[in-house]
Amino acid sequence: MPTALPVPIQFELPEGWRAAPPDAVGAPEASFVALHPQPDARFTANIMIDGEYRPDAVRLSAIAHESVERLSQAATSVKVTGHREIGSADAPGFTQTLAVSAVVGGVARDLVQSQVYLSIVDVADPRKRAVIRLVLTATASQHPYVLSDFQDFVRTVRLDADAAS
């Protein structure tokens, strides 16, 4: 069963991408999954969204590192190839790019993950913080072609004020 996000968000999918039930695509921990229309070498690029409440003051870079550690337990190898802080003090974010070697569906694959972490602080109670993670996973050869779709997608993500009230 998909995991509910700690805060409601809204976004627009890039043209051609389609939503898929997280359970059906093997991502039950995700809140949302979208699939690219053109698989590459029988691997379908995907965008996944998940999130959690983080009442601690841990920096987004440390949360991203936790994600690398978890992924390292399931993959053959994981290497951080880039990272940077984004956003502002009021709306901080963090991005990282990972080179991942893993066996997926019985096939050894070289994948690239682009991860974006967004911190959303409750205005009424600044001690309450939600962290939303947006992840693009694609083959190493397809990643350069779908990255702009992911970047366009990330630019549309925002708090759903109507659902939050």
XYZ file of N, CA and C in Angstrom:
495
model
N 0.841 -1.173 0.000
C 0.000 0.000 0.000
C 0.889 1.240 0.000
N 0.623 2.193 -0.886
C 1.447 3.413 -0.939
C 1.453 4.140 0.400
N 2.566 4.776 0.683
C 2.730 5.536 1.909
C 2.234 6.963 1.689
N 1.415 7.451 2.601
C 0.903 8.818 2.482
C 2.017 9.816 2.758
N 1.999 10.917 2.027
C 2.968 11.985 2.280
C 2.597 12.704 3.570
N 3.579 13.251 4.278
C 3.285 13.954 5.526
C 2.565 15.281 5.302
N 2.693 15.853 4.118
C 1.985 17.085 3.760
C 1.463 16.922 2.334
N 0.321 17.524 2.038
C -0.196 17.410 0.669
C 0.581 18.306 -0.289
N 0.926 17.751 -1.448
C 1.598 18.539 -2.474
C 0.829 18.408 -3.773
N 1.138 19.294 -4.703
C 0.603 19.185 -6.052
C 1.755 19.346 -7.026
N 1.574 18.804 -8.222
C 2.628 18.835 -9.232
C 2.017 18.504 -10.578
N 2.808 18.732 -11.620
C 2.397 18.385 -12.977
C 3.419 17.416 -13.552
N 2.923 16.315 -14.114
C 3.813 15.351 -14.756
C 4.270 15.867 -16.113
N 5.481 15.545 -16.496
C 5.940 15.896 -17.846
C 5.084 15.153 -18.884
N 5.016 15.712 -20.067
C 4.215 15.125 -21.131
C 4.644 13.687 -21.415
N 3.672 12.801 -21.496
C 3.919 11.406 -21.810
C 4.117 10.508 -20.598
N 4.553 11.059 -19.491
C 4.746 10.260 -18.280
C 3.368 9.878 -17.746
N 3.261 8.681 -17.148
C 1.965 8.251 -16.610
C 2.126 7.724 -15.191
N 1.114 8.004 -14.395
C 1.114 7.524 -13.017
C 0.946 6.010 -13.002
N 1.557 5.366 -12.009
C 1.437 3.921 -11.830
C 1.259 3.634 -10.344
N 0.462 2.617 -10.006
C 0.299 2.275 -8.586
C 1.642 1.819 -8.002
N 2.098 2.448 -6.918
C 3.395 2.085 -6.335
C 3.537 0.586 -6.054
N 2.498 -0.049 -5.529
C 2.575 -1.485 -5.241
C 2.799 -2.299 -6.512
N 2.143 -1.900 -7.595
C 2.221 -2.661 -8.847
C 3.600 -2.593 -9.494
N 4.369 -1.556 -9.182
C 5.704 -1.414 -9.781
C 6.817 -1.705 -8.768
N 6.450 -2.321 -7.658
C 7.452 -2.738 -6.679
C 8.014 -1.633 -5.825
N 7.233 -0.583 -5.602
C 7.692 0.536 -4.768
C 6.647 0.867 -3.696
N 6.331 -0.102 -2.805
C 5.266 0.128 -1.821
C 5.566 1.251 -0.831
N 6.860 1.613 -0.682
C 7.213 2.695 0.240
C 6.968 4.078 -0.371
N 6.705 4.115 -1.668
C 6.491 5.392 -2.367
C 5.066 5.886 -2.155
N 4.903 7.183 -2.243
C 3.577 7.788 -2.216
C 3.024 7.945 -3.627
N 3.946 8.078 -4.591
C 3.545 8.283 -5.983
C 4.668 7.793 -6.885
N 4.290 7.205 -8.017
C 5.260 6.772 -9.020
C 4.734 7.149 -10.395
N 5.621 7.645 -11.253
C 5.291 7.923 -12.651
C 6.313 7.213 -13.525
N 5.856 6.722 -14.676
C 6.717 5.973 -15.587
C 6.873 6.704 -16.914
N 8.081 6.632 -17.460
C 8.381 7.218 -18.764
C 7.769 6.336 -19.845
N 7.314 6.908 -20.955
C 6.651 6.098 -21.987
C 7.586 5.203 -22.799
N 8.889 5.493 -22.814
C 9.828 4.733 -23.645
C 10.884 4.040 -22.791
N 10.744 2.735 -22.544
C 11.795 2.027 -21.801
C 13.121 2.031 -22.575
N 14.212 1.885 -21.838
C 15.538 1.770 -22.434
C 16.121 0.439 -21.975
N 16.442 -0.420 -22.917
C 16.989 -1.741 -22.600
C 16.093 -2.473 -21.595
N 14.793 -2.339 -21.808
C 13.757 -2.981 -20.990
C 13.729 -2.494 -19.539
N 14.256 -1.286 -19.300
C 14.123 -0.636 -17.996
C 13.349 0.652 -18.208
N 12.323 0.854 -17.404
C 11.487 2.043 -17.533
C 11.935 3.109 -16.547
N 12.358 4.249 -17.076
C 12.708 5.379 -16.215
C 11.481 5.736 -15.387
N 11.724 6.144 -14.144
C 10.594 6.441 -13.266
C 10.905 7.599 -12.335
N 9.831 8.234 -11.907
C 9.889 9.288 -10.900
C 9.118 8.771 -9.697
N 9.732 8.868 -8.540
C 9.098 8.417 -7.308
C 9.072 9.570 -6.305
N 7.990 9.641 -5.545
C 7.869 10.638 -4.478
C 7.608 9.897 -3.176
N 8.344 10.266 -2.137
C 8.036 9.799 -0.795
C 8.372 10.928 0.172
N 8.095 10.720 1.425
C 8.378 11.768 2.403
C 8.094 11.285 3.802
N 8.560 12.072 4.758
C 8.368 11.726 6.154
C 8.468 12.979 7.015
N 7.892 12.886 8.215
C 8.102 13.943 9.192
C 9.477 13.761 9.784
N 10.208 14.843 9.924
C 11.522 14.821 10.556
C 11.538 15.887 11.644
N 11.183 15.511 12.878
C 11.166 16.501 13.949
C 12.560 16.927 14.378
N 13.585 16.201 13.935
C 14.950 16.546 14.297
C 15.468 17.697 13.427
N 16.625 18.200 13.780
C 17.213 19.316 13.042
C 18.275 18.844 12.059
N 18.234 17.582 11.691
C 19.237 17.014 10.788
C 19.196 17.750 9.451
N 20.359 18.077 8.941
C 20.464 18.786 7.657
C 20.002 17.869 6.525
N 19.507 18.470 5.453
C 19.058 17.698 4.299
C 20.198 16.873 3.706
N 21.416 17.386 3.756
C 22.554 16.627 3.236
C 22.748 15.330 4.023
N 22.509 15.351 5.324
C 22.624 14.141 6.138
C 21.486 13.169 5.825
N 20.302 13.691 5.579
C 19.165 12.843 5.196
C 19.454 12.195 3.841
N 20.046 12.947 2.925
C 20.426 12.395 1.618
C 21.466 11.297 1.791
N 22.399 11.493 2.712
C 23.413 10.472 2.981
C 22.763 9.199 3.529
N 21.745 9.361 4.385
C 21.002 8.196 4.898
C 20.404 7.405 3.737
N 19.898 8.119 2.743
C 19.308 7.479 1.570
C 20.361 6.675 0.801
N 21.557 7.226 0.668
C 22.654 6.525 -0.007
C 22.987 5.243 0.761
N 23.027 5.333 2.080
C 23.331 4.152 2.902
C 22.279 3.064 2.710
N 20.998 3.433 2.695
C 19.936 2.439 2.480
C 20.043 1.813 1.099
N 20.269 2.637 0.078
C 20.385 2.134 -1.284
C 21.605 1.225 -1.423
N 22.676 1.534 -0.726
C 23.896 0.724 -0.778
C 23.660 -0.702 -0.285
N 22.682 -0.874 0.599
C 22.380 -2.207 1.113
C 21.688 -3.078 0.064
N 21.023 -2.461 -0.924
C 20.279 -3.208 -1.936
C 20.989 -3.262 -3.283
N 21.967 -2.409 -3.499
C 22.638 -2.320 -4.800
C 24.035 -2.928 -4.735
N 24.578 -3.197 -5.903
C 25.943 -3.703 -5.995
C 26.928 -2.600 -5.616
N 26.686 -1.390 -6.138
C 27.508 -0.238 -5.763
C 26.696 1.041 -5.937
N 27.037 2.028 -5.134
C 26.401 3.348 -5.192
C 27.499 4.382 -5.009
N 27.550 5.336 -5.917
C 28.559 6.403 -5.824
C 27.860 7.753 -6.016
N 28.115 8.672 -5.101
C 27.592 10.028 -5.237
C 28.464 10.745 -6.257
N 27.848 11.194 -7.360
C 28.615 11.860 -8.413
C 28.431 13.370 -8.400
N 27.505 13.852 -7.593
C 27.303 15.293 -7.474
C 26.276 15.583 -6.398
N 26.389 16.750 -5.781
C 25.404 17.179 -4.777
C 25.532 18.677 -4.564
N 24.424 19.285 -4.155
C 24.469 20.714 -3.830
C 23.207 21.126 -3.096
N 23.339 22.177 -2.308
C 22.182 22.754 -1.637
C 21.475 23.671 -2.622
N 20.154 23.689 -2.535
C 19.337 24.539 -3.406
C 18.322 25.273 -2.544
N 17.579 26.166 -3.153
C 16.520 26.859 -2.437
C 17.047 28.019 -1.617
N 16.305 28.314 -0.552
C 16.636 29.450 0.311
C 16.545 29.010 1.770
N 16.844 29.915 2.678
C 16.753 29.600 4.103
C 15.305 29.260 4.477
N 14.341 29.928 3.843
C 12.928 29.667 4.130
C 12.415 28.399 3.456
N 13.005 28.022 2.341
C 12.583 26.828 1.590
C 13.819 26.068 1.124
N 14.512 25.428 2.082
C 15.756 24.749 1.718
C 15.512 23.464 0.929
N 16.514 23.120 0.138
C 16.482 21.882 -0.622
C 17.895 21.352 -0.798
N 17.977 20.134 -1.270
C 19.267 19.500 -1.498
C 19.105 18.537 -2.666
N 20.084 18.512 -3.562
C 20.047 17.562 -4.671
C 21.305 16.711 -4.637
N 21.159 15.493 -5.106
C 22.333 14.657 -5.297
C 22.076 13.734 -6.477
N 23.169 13.377 -7.141
C 23.117 12.450 -8.263
C 23.947 11.236 -7.894
N 23.389 10.059 -8.154
C 24.033 8.807 -7.788
C 24.232 7.930 -9.014
N 25.384 7.299 -9.102
C 25.632 6.243 -10.084
C 25.405 4.938 -9.330
N 24.478 4.126 -9.826
C 24.063 2.916 -9.121
C 24.240 1.707 -10.033
N 24.916 0.699 -9.535
C 24.961 -0.597 -10.214
C 24.106 -1.535 -9.376
N 23.124 -2.169 -10.020
C 22.206 -3.031 -9.287
C 21.653 -4.106 -10.204
N 21.180 -5.167 -9.596
C 20.482 -6.201 -10.348
C 18.994 -5.891 -10.222
N 18.356 -5.627 -11.371
C 16.939 -5.291 -11.409
C 16.255 -6.301 -12.325
N 15.296 -7.047 -11.779
C 14.604 -8.048 -12.586
C 15.540 -9.107 -13.123
N 16.590 -9.423 -12.348
C 17.535 -10.443 -12.760
C 18.591 -9.980 -13.744
N 18.603 -8.671 -14.068
C 19.553 -8.119 -15.034
C 20.442 -7.085 -14.339
N 21.752 -7.201 -14.517
C 22.683 -6.204 -13.975
C 22.516 -4.906 -14.765
N 22.347 -3.802 -14.047
C 22.103 -2.521 -14.702
C 22.966 -1.423 -14.105
N 23.366 -0.484 -14.982
C 24.002 0.758 -14.545
C 22.934 1.831 -14.624
N 22.567 2.343 -13.471
C 21.492 3.321 -13.372
C 22.035 4.639 -12.830
N 21.270 5.685 -13.048
C 21.567 6.988 -12.454
C 20.314 7.440 -11.724
N 20.509 7.923 -10.507
C 19.409 8.508 -9.744
C 19.695 9.976 -9.515
N 18.696 10.797 -9.807
C 18.724 12.207 -9.427
C 17.733 12.346 -8.286
N 18.204 12.827 -7.143
C 17.356 12.952 -5.962
C 17.261 14.417 -5.554
N 16.053 14.820 -5.187
C 15.816 16.172 -4.692
C 15.096 16.050 -3.352
N 15.624 16.737 -2.352
C 15.031 16.753 -1.016
C 14.514 18.161 -0.745
N 13.248 18.252 -0.342
C 12.624 19.530 -0.033
C 12.174 19.523 1.422
N 12.483 20.579 2.140
C 12.096 20.706 3.536
C 10.919 21.664 3.631
N 9.861 21.211 4.295
C 8.664 22.040 4.459
C 8.387 22.149 5.951
N 8.498 23.363 6.468
C 8.314 23.607 7.892
C 6.901 24.125 8.133
N 6.261 23.596 9.164
C 4.917 24.033 9.552
C 5.010 25.471 10.058
N 4.272 26.367 9.433
C 4.335 27.783 9.814
C 3.834 27.983 11.242
N 2.821 27.233 11.651
C 2.261 27.381 12.989
C 3.181 26.784 14.058
N 3.948 25.766 13.702
C 4.845 25.114 14.661
C 6.149 24.737 13.965
N 7.151 25.636 13.990
C 8.409 25.408 13.283
C 9.160 24.139 13.706
N 8.762 23.529 14.833
C 9.394 22.269 15.234
C 8.928 21.106 14.363
N 7.839 21.305 13.639
C 7.323 20.256 12.755
C 7.874 20.482 11.350
N 8.586 19.484 10.854
C 9.193 19.592 9.529
C 8.935 18.311 8.747
N 8.490 18.495 7.516
C 8.329 17.371 6.607
C 9.441 17.457 5.566
N 9.963 16.301 5.177
C 10.955 16.242 4.114
C 10.355 15.402 2.993
N 10.269 15.997 1.819
C 9.744 15.325 0.633
C 10.939 14.969 -0.250
N 10.953 13.719 -0.733
C 12.030 13.262 -1.609
C 11.448 12.944 -2.982
N 12.049 13.532 -4.009
C 11.674 13.303 -5.399
C 12.858 12.598 -6.051
N 12.605 11.461 -6.722
C 13.700 10.662 -7.260
C 13.411 10.269 -8.706
N 14.360 10.553 -9.570
C 14.346 10.060 -10.945
C 15.350 8.924 -11.021
N 14.909 7.762 -11.527
C 15.820 6.637 -11.758
C 15.727 6.272 -13.231
N 16.875 6.197 -13.887
C 16.926 5.870 -15.319
C 18.210 5.112 -15.605
N 18.260 4.457 -16.753
C 19.521 3.838 -17.156
C 20.535 4.947 -17.374
N 21.798 4.594 -17.273
C 22.859 5.587 -17.470
C 22.760 6.207 -18.863
N 22.371 5.406 -19.859
C 22.284 5.953 -21.221
C 21.051 6.832 -21.428
N 19.960 6.570 -20.716
C 18.742 7.361 -20.906
C 18.678 8.587 -19.990
N 19.412 8.569 -18.896
C 19.328 9.651 -17.916
C 19.480 11.050 -18.523
N 20.468 11.287 -19.392
C 20.596 12.646 -19.948
C 19.349 13.096 -20.723
N 18.596 12.157 -21.258
C 17.418 12.503 -22.063
C 16.168 12.740 -21.227
N 16.104 12.155 -20.033
C 14.911 12.336 -19.201
C 15.146 13.326 -18.061
N 16.389 13.754 -17.874
C 16.701 14.679 -16.783
C 15.938 15.994 -16.916
N 15.815 16.532 -18.114
C 15.095 17.806 -18.266
C 13.616 17.638 -17.912
N 13.025 16.478 -18.217
C 11.642 16.213 -17.794
C 11.549 16.262 -16.267
N 12.506 15.637 -15.605
C 12.509 15.612 -14.142
C 12.672 17.020 -13.577
N 13.569 17.787 -14.157
C 13.766 19.162 -13.691
C 12.495 19.984 -13.873
N 11.817 19.804 -15.007
C 10.533 20.495 -15.229
C 9.517 20.062 -14.178
N 9.470 18.773 -13.898
C 8.564 18.229 -12.888
C 8.845 18.860 -11.516
N 10.112 18.881 -11.108
C 10.484 19.419 -9.797
C 10.035 20.874 -9.667
N 10.149 21.640 -10.744
C 9.737 23.054 -10.698
C 8.237 23.219 -10.442
N 7.436 22.194 -10.703
C 5.979 22.317 -10.500
C 5.538 21.877 -9.109
N 6.411 21.245 -8.342
C 6.032 20.713 -7.029
C 5.843 21.868 -6.045
N 4.689 21.847 -5.384
C 4.408 22.868 -4.372
C 3.402 22.318 -3.352
N 3.360 22.960 -2.221
C 2.404 22.597 -1.184
C 0.998 22.790 -1.734
N 0.126 21.852 -1.480
C -1.264 21.958 -1.920
C -2.045 22.665 -0.811
N -2.140 23.974 -0.921
C -2.766 24.787 0.117
C -4.233 24.421 0.301
N -4.932 24.055 -0.763
C -6.344 23.699 -0.664
C -6.525 22.432 0.169
N -5.681 21.437 -0.053
C -5.775 20.170 0.689
C -5.298 20.324 2.123
N -4.379 21.271 2.351
C -3.818 21.462 3.689
C -4.787 22.160 4.627
N -5.781 22.857 4.083
C -6.696 23.607 4.973
C -7.904 22.817 5.377
